[in-house]
Amino acid sequence: MPSPHRCERSTHIAHRMRNSEAVLHGGLQLSGYFVWGGSVVYGEDGRYHMFASRWPAVLGGSAWVTSSEVVHASASRPEGPFDFHGPALPRRGSEFWDGMSTH
């Protein structure tokens, strides 16, 4: 049975993360928003791209059901800090089944 393929870059990142201190001020933080469920991929441009859900904090923690959108950010390191680029999948409106909760 063939052995599972391991990505050299992923293995290097995991090793680096296990052997370092906690990252302060990393990740994606957006003032006035809850940010949740970020996924990071390594791009052909040599940067790490995060796609995450956000919704206005003033609406409360459960408002992801009615007011979320998917945003894009990128960084030079997988742990960030990330530069915010804007909505990747904005809300589309109530006429669509998922139009108020792009998540």
Short mmCIF file of N, CA and C in Angstrom, two decimals:
data_model
loop_
_atom_site.label_atom_id
_atom_site.label_comp_id
_atom_site.label_asym_id
_atom_site.label_seq_id
_atom_site.Cartn_x
_atom_site.Cartn_y
_atom_site.Cartn_z
N MET A 1 0.85 -1.17 0.00
CA MET A 1 0.00 0.00 0.00
C MET A 1 0.90 1.24 0.00
N PRO A 2 0.64 2.22 -0.86
CA PRO A 2 1.50 3.40 -0.92
C PRO A 2 1.37 4.23 0.36
N SER A 3 2.46 4.88 0.70
CA SER A 3 2.43 5.74 1.88
C SER A 3 1.76 7.06 1.53
N PRO A 4 1.14 7.71 2.51
CA PRO A 4 0.47 8.99 2.23
C PRO A 4 1.49 10.05 1.80
N HIS A 5 1.08 10.88 0.88
CA HIS A 5 1.93 11.97 0.41
C HIS A 5 1.97 13.07 1.47
N ARG A 6 3.15 13.56 1.76
CA ARG A 6 3.29 14.66 2.72
C ARG A 6 3.87 15.85 2.00
N CYS A 7 3.27 16.97 2.18
CA CYS A 7 3.76 18.20 1.57
C CYS A 7 4.94 18.70 2.40
N GLU A 8 6.09 18.90 1.75
CA GLU A 8 7.29 19.34 2.47
C GLU A 8 7.04 20.67 3.17
N ARG A 9 6.36 21.59 2.51
CA ARG A 9 6.09 22.91 3.11
C ARG A 9 5.21 22.75 4.35
N SER A 10 4.17 21.94 4.29
CA SER A 10 3.28 21.74 5.44
C SER A 10 4.03 21.12 6.60
N THR A 11 4.89 20.15 6.32
CA THR A 11 5.67 19.52 7.38
C THR A 11 6.59 20.53 8.03
N HIS A 12 7.22 21.38 7.23
CA HIS A 12 8.12 22.41 7.77
C HIS A 12 7.34 23.40 8.65
N ILE A 13 6.17 23.82 8.20
CA ILE A 13 5.36 24.77 8.97
C ILE A 13 4.92 24.14 10.29
N ALA A 14 4.44 22.90 10.25
CA ALA A 14 4.00 22.23 11.47
C ALA A 14 5.16 22.11 12.46
N HIS A 15 6.34 21.76 11.98
CA HIS A 15 7.52 21.65 12.85
C HIS A 15 7.84 23.00 13.47
N ARG A 16 7.82 24.04 12.65
CA ARG A 16 8.14 25.39 13.14
C ARG A 16 7.13 25.83 14.19
N MET A 17 5.84 25.54 13.96
CA MET A 17 4.81 25.96 14.91
C MET A 17 4.91 25.19 16.22
N ARG A 18 5.26 23.90 16.18
CA ARG A 18 5.39 23.12 17.41
C ARG A 18 6.58 23.58 18.25
N ASN A 19 7.59 24.10 17.61
CA ASN A 19 8.82 24.45 18.31
C ASN A 19 9.00 25.95 18.51
N SER A 20 7.91 26.68 18.57
CA SER A 20 8.00 28.12 18.78
C SER A 20 7.04 28.54 19.88
N GLU A 21 7.22 29.76 20.31
CA GLU A 21 6.33 30.31 21.32
C GLU A 21 5.01 30.73 20.68
N ALA A 22 4.03 30.97 21.51
CA ALA A 22 2.73 31.41 21.00
C ALA A 22 2.89 32.72 20.24
N VAL A 23 2.13 32.87 19.19
CA VAL A 23 2.18 34.06 18.35
C VAL A 23 1.28 35.13 18.95
N LEU A 24 1.84 36.31 19.18
CA LEU A 24 1.04 37.44 19.64
C LEU A 24 0.70 38.31 18.45
N HIS A 25 -0.50 38.79 18.37
CA HIS A 25 -0.95 39.70 17.32
C HIS A 25 -0.94 39.04 15.95
N GLY A 26 -1.08 37.74 15.90
CA GLY A 26 -1.17 37.04 14.63
C GLY A 26 -2.63 36.90 14.21
N GLY A 27 -2.86 36.06 13.23
CA GLY A 27 -4.22 35.81 12.78
C GLY A 27 -4.83 37.01 12.08
N LEU A 28 -6.13 37.04 12.05
CA LEU A 28 -6.88 38.12 11.41
C LEU A 28 -7.82 38.72 12.44
N GLN A 29 -7.63 39.99 12.72
CA GLN A 29 -8.49 40.71 13.65
C GLN A 29 -9.07 41.91 12.94
N LEU A 30 -10.38 42.05 12.97
CA LEU A 30 -11.06 43.16 12.31
C LEU A 30 -11.90 43.89 13.34
N SER A 31 -11.57 45.12 13.60
CA SER A 31 -12.28 45.92 14.58
C SER A 31 -13.76 46.00 14.25
N GLY A 32 -14.60 45.71 15.23
CA GLY A 32 -16.04 45.80 15.05
C GLY A 32 -16.68 44.56 14.46
N TYR A 33 -15.90 43.50 14.26
CA TYR A 33 -16.43 42.26 13.67
C TYR A 33 -16.01 41.05 14.48
N PHE A 34 -16.86 40.02 14.46
CA PHE A 34 -16.45 38.69 14.86
C PHE A 34 -15.84 38.05 13.62
N VAL A 35 -14.71 37.38 13.78
CA VAL A 35 -14.06 36.65 12.68
C VAL A 35 -13.96 35.20 13.13
N TRP A 36 -14.40 34.29 12.28
CA TRP A 36 -14.50 32.89 12.69
C TRP A 36 -14.23 31.96 11.51
N GLY A 37 -13.68 30.80 11.81
CA GLY A 37 -13.55 29.72 10.83
C GLY A 37 -12.55 29.97 9.73
N GLY A 38 -11.45 30.65 10.03
CA GLY A 38 -10.45 30.93 9.01
C GLY A 38 -9.75 29.68 8.49
N SER A 39 -9.57 29.62 7.18
CA SER A 39 -8.79 28.56 6.54
C SER A 39 -7.68 29.22 5.75
N VAL A 40 -6.47 28.69 5.88
CA VAL A 40 -5.31 29.29 5.23
C VAL A 40 -4.76 28.33 4.18
N VAL A 41 -4.46 28.88 3.01
CA VAL A 41 -3.84 28.11 1.93
C VAL A 41 -2.59 28.86 1.47
N TYR A 42 -1.60 28.09 1.01
CA TYR A 42 -0.37 28.68 0.48
C TYR A 42 -0.56 28.93 -1.00
N GLY A 43 -0.37 30.19 -1.43
CA GLY A 43 -0.61 30.55 -2.82
C GLY A 43 0.63 30.47 -3.69
N GLU A 44 0.40 30.43 -4.98
CA GLU A 44 1.50 30.41 -5.95
C GLU A 44 2.32 31.69 -5.88
N ASP A 45 1.77 32.74 -5.27
CA ASP A 45 2.48 34.00 -5.12
C ASP A 45 3.42 34.01 -3.92
N GLY A 46 3.52 32.87 -3.20
CA GLY A 46 4.40 32.78 -2.04
C GLY A 46 3.82 33.35 -0.77
N ARG A 47 2.55 33.71 -0.79
CA ARG A 47 1.89 34.25 0.40
C ARG A 47 0.85 33.26 0.91
N TYR A 48 0.46 33.44 2.15
CA TYR A 48 -0.56 32.61 2.79
C TYR A 48 -1.87 33.37 2.74
N HIS A 49 -2.90 32.75 2.19
CA HIS A 49 -4.19 33.39 1.99
C HIS A 49 -5.22 32.77 2.94
N MET A 50 -5.88 33.65 3.69
CA MET A 50 -6.91 33.21 4.62
C MET A 50 -8.28 33.62 4.08
N PHE A 51 -9.21 32.68 4.20
CA PHE A 51 -10.62 32.96 3.92
C PHE A 51 -11.36 32.64 5.21
N ALA A 52 -12.14 33.61 5.70
CA ALA A 52 -12.83 33.46 6.99
C ALA A 52 -14.20 34.12 6.91
N SER A 53 -15.05 33.77 7.85
CA SER A 53 -16.36 34.42 7.96
C SER A 53 -16.25 35.60 8.91
N ARG A 54 -17.00 36.65 8.63
CA ARG A 54 -17.09 37.78 9.55
C ARG A 54 -18.52 38.29 9.56
N TRP A 55 -18.87 38.90 10.68
CA TRP A 55 -20.17 39.57 10.81
C TRP A 55 -20.03 40.65 11.87
N PRO A 56 -20.85 41.69 11.81
CA PRO A 56 -20.73 42.81 12.74
C PRO A 56 -20.92 42.38 14.19
N ALA A 57 -19.98 42.74 15.05
CA ALA A 57 -20.04 42.38 16.47
C ALA A 57 -21.24 42.99 17.16
N VAL A 58 -21.69 44.15 16.71
CA VAL A 58 -22.83 44.82 17.33
C VAL A 58 -24.11 43.97 17.24
N LEU A 59 -24.14 43.03 16.29
CA LEU A 59 -25.31 42.18 16.11
C LEU A 59 -25.30 40.95 17.02
N GLY A 60 -24.18 40.69 17.69
CA GLY A 60 -24.08 39.57 18.60
C GLY A 60 -23.50 38.32 17.96
N GLY A 61 -23.13 37.37 18.82
CA GLY A 61 -22.45 36.16 18.37
C GLY A 61 -23.26 35.24 17.49
N SER A 62 -24.56 35.25 17.60
CA SER A 62 -25.38 34.34 16.79
C SER A 62 -25.79 34.94 15.45
N ALA A 63 -25.36 36.16 15.16
CA ALA A 63 -25.77 36.82 13.91
C ALA A 63 -25.08 36.26 12.67
N TRP A 64 -24.18 35.30 12.83
CA TRP A 64 -23.57 34.67 11.65
C TRP A 64 -24.64 34.03 10.78
N VAL A 65 -25.75 33.66 11.39
CA VAL A 65 -26.84 33.00 10.66
C VAL A 65 -27.49 33.95 9.67
N THR A 66 -27.49 35.24 9.96
CA THR A 66 -28.20 36.20 9.11
C THR A 66 -27.31 37.28 8.50
N SER A 67 -26.08 37.39 8.95
CA SER A 67 -25.30 38.57 8.54
C SER A 67 -23.83 38.31 8.23
N SER A 68 -23.46 37.09 7.88
CA SER A 68 -22.04 36.82 7.65
C SER A 68 -21.67 36.91 6.18
N GLU A 69 -20.38 37.12 5.94
CA GLU A 69 -19.80 37.10 4.62
C GLU A 69 -18.41 36.50 4.71
N VAL A 70 -17.89 36.00 3.61
CA VAL A 70 -16.54 35.43 3.58
C VAL A 70 -15.58 36.51 3.13
N VAL A 71 -14.49 36.68 3.89
CA VAL A 71 -13.49 37.69 3.58
C VAL A 71 -12.15 37.05 3.25
N HIS A 72 -11.29 37.83 2.59
CA HIS A 72 -9.96 37.38 2.16
C HIS A 72 -8.90 38.26 2.81
N ALA A 73 -7.83 37.61 3.25
CA ALA A 73 -6.67 38.32 3.79
C ALA A 73 -5.42 37.51 3.42
N SER A 74 -4.25 38.13 3.46
CA SER A 74 -3.03 37.40 3.15
C SER A 74 -1.90 37.85 4.06
N ALA A 75 -0.88 36.98 4.16
CA ALA A 75 0.27 37.25 5.03
C ALA A 75 1.50 36.58 4.46
N SER A 76 2.65 37.00 4.93
CA SER A 76 3.90 36.37 4.50
C SER A 76 4.24 35.14 5.33
N ARG A 77 3.54 34.98 6.46
CA ARG A 77 3.75 33.81 7.33
C ARG A 77 2.38 33.17 7.60
N PRO A 78 2.33 31.87 7.80
CA PRO A 78 1.03 31.21 7.99
C PRO A 78 0.28 31.66 9.24
N GLU A 79 0.99 32.13 10.24
CA GLU A 79 0.34 32.57 11.48
C GLU A 79 -0.03 34.04 11.44
N GLY A 80 0.30 34.74 10.38
CA GLY A 80 -0.01 36.15 10.26
C GLY A 80 1.04 37.02 10.90
N PRO A 81 0.74 38.27 11.11
CA PRO A 81 -0.56 38.92 10.97
C PRO A 81 -0.97 39.05 9.49
N PHE A 82 -2.28 39.08 9.27
CA PHE A 82 -2.83 39.10 7.92
C PHE A 82 -3.24 40.50 7.51
N ASP A 83 -3.02 40.80 6.23
CA ASP A 83 -3.47 42.04 5.63
C ASP A 83 -4.86 41.79 5.04
N PHE A 84 -5.82 42.60 5.43
CA PHE A 84 -7.20 42.43 4.99
C PHE A 84 -7.37 42.96 3.57
N HIS A 85 -8.02 42.17 2.70
CA HIS A 85 -8.24 42.57 1.31
C HIS A 85 -9.70 42.86 0.99
N GLY A 86 -10.62 42.41 1.85
CA GLY A 86 -12.03 42.69 1.61
C GLY A 86 -12.86 41.44 1.45
N PRO A 87 -14.15 41.62 1.19
CA PRO A 87 -15.04 40.48 1.01
C PRO A 87 -14.68 39.67 -0.24
N ALA A 88 -14.65 38.35 -0.08
CA ALA A 88 -14.46 37.44 -1.21
C ALA A 88 -15.83 36.96 -1.69
N LEU A 89 -16.73 36.73 -0.74
CA LEU A 89 -18.11 36.32 -1.03
C LEU A 89 -19.03 37.15 -0.13
N PRO A 90 -19.48 38.30 -0.62
CA PRO A 90 -20.36 39.14 0.21
C PRO A 90 -21.77 38.57 0.29
N ARG A 91 -22.55 39.13 1.20
CA ARG A 91 -23.98 38.78 1.27
C ARG A 91 -24.61 39.15 -0.06
N ARG A 92 -25.56 38.30 -0.53
CA ARG A 92 -26.18 38.54 -1.84
C ARG A 92 -27.61 39.03 -1.74
N GLY A 93 -28.22 38.91 -0.58
CA GLY A 93 -29.60 39.36 -0.43
C GLY A 93 -30.55 38.23 -0.13
N SER A 94 -31.71 38.59 0.41
CA SER A 94 -32.66 37.59 0.89
C SER A 94 -33.35 36.81 -0.23
N GLU A 95 -33.19 37.21 -1.48
CA GLU A 95 -33.82 36.46 -2.57
C GLU A 95 -33.10 35.15 -2.87
N PHE A 96 -31.92 34.96 -2.31
CA PHE A 96 -31.16 33.72 -2.47
C PHE A 96 -31.24 32.91 -1.20
N TRP A 97 -31.24 31.57 -1.29
CA TRP A 97 -31.38 30.72 -0.10
C TRP A 97 -30.24 30.93 0.88
N ASP A 98 -29.05 31.29 0.39
CA ASP A 98 -27.90 31.53 1.27
C ASP A 98 -27.47 32.99 1.23
N GLY A 99 -28.32 33.85 0.76
CA GLY A 99 -27.94 35.24 0.50
C GLY A 99 -27.67 36.10 1.70
N MET A 100 -28.13 35.73 2.87
CA MET A 100 -27.91 36.53 4.06
C MET A 100 -26.85 35.93 4.97
N SER A 101 -26.38 34.75 4.65
CA SER A 101 -25.42 34.07 5.50
C SER A 101 -24.39 33.35 4.65
N THR A 102 -23.56 34.10 3.96
CA THR A 102 -22.48 33.51 3.19
C THR A 102 -21.40 33.13 4.19
N HIS A 103 -21.23 31.84 4.40
CA HIS A 103 -20.42 31.39 5.53
C HIS A 103 -19.58 30.19 5.15
#
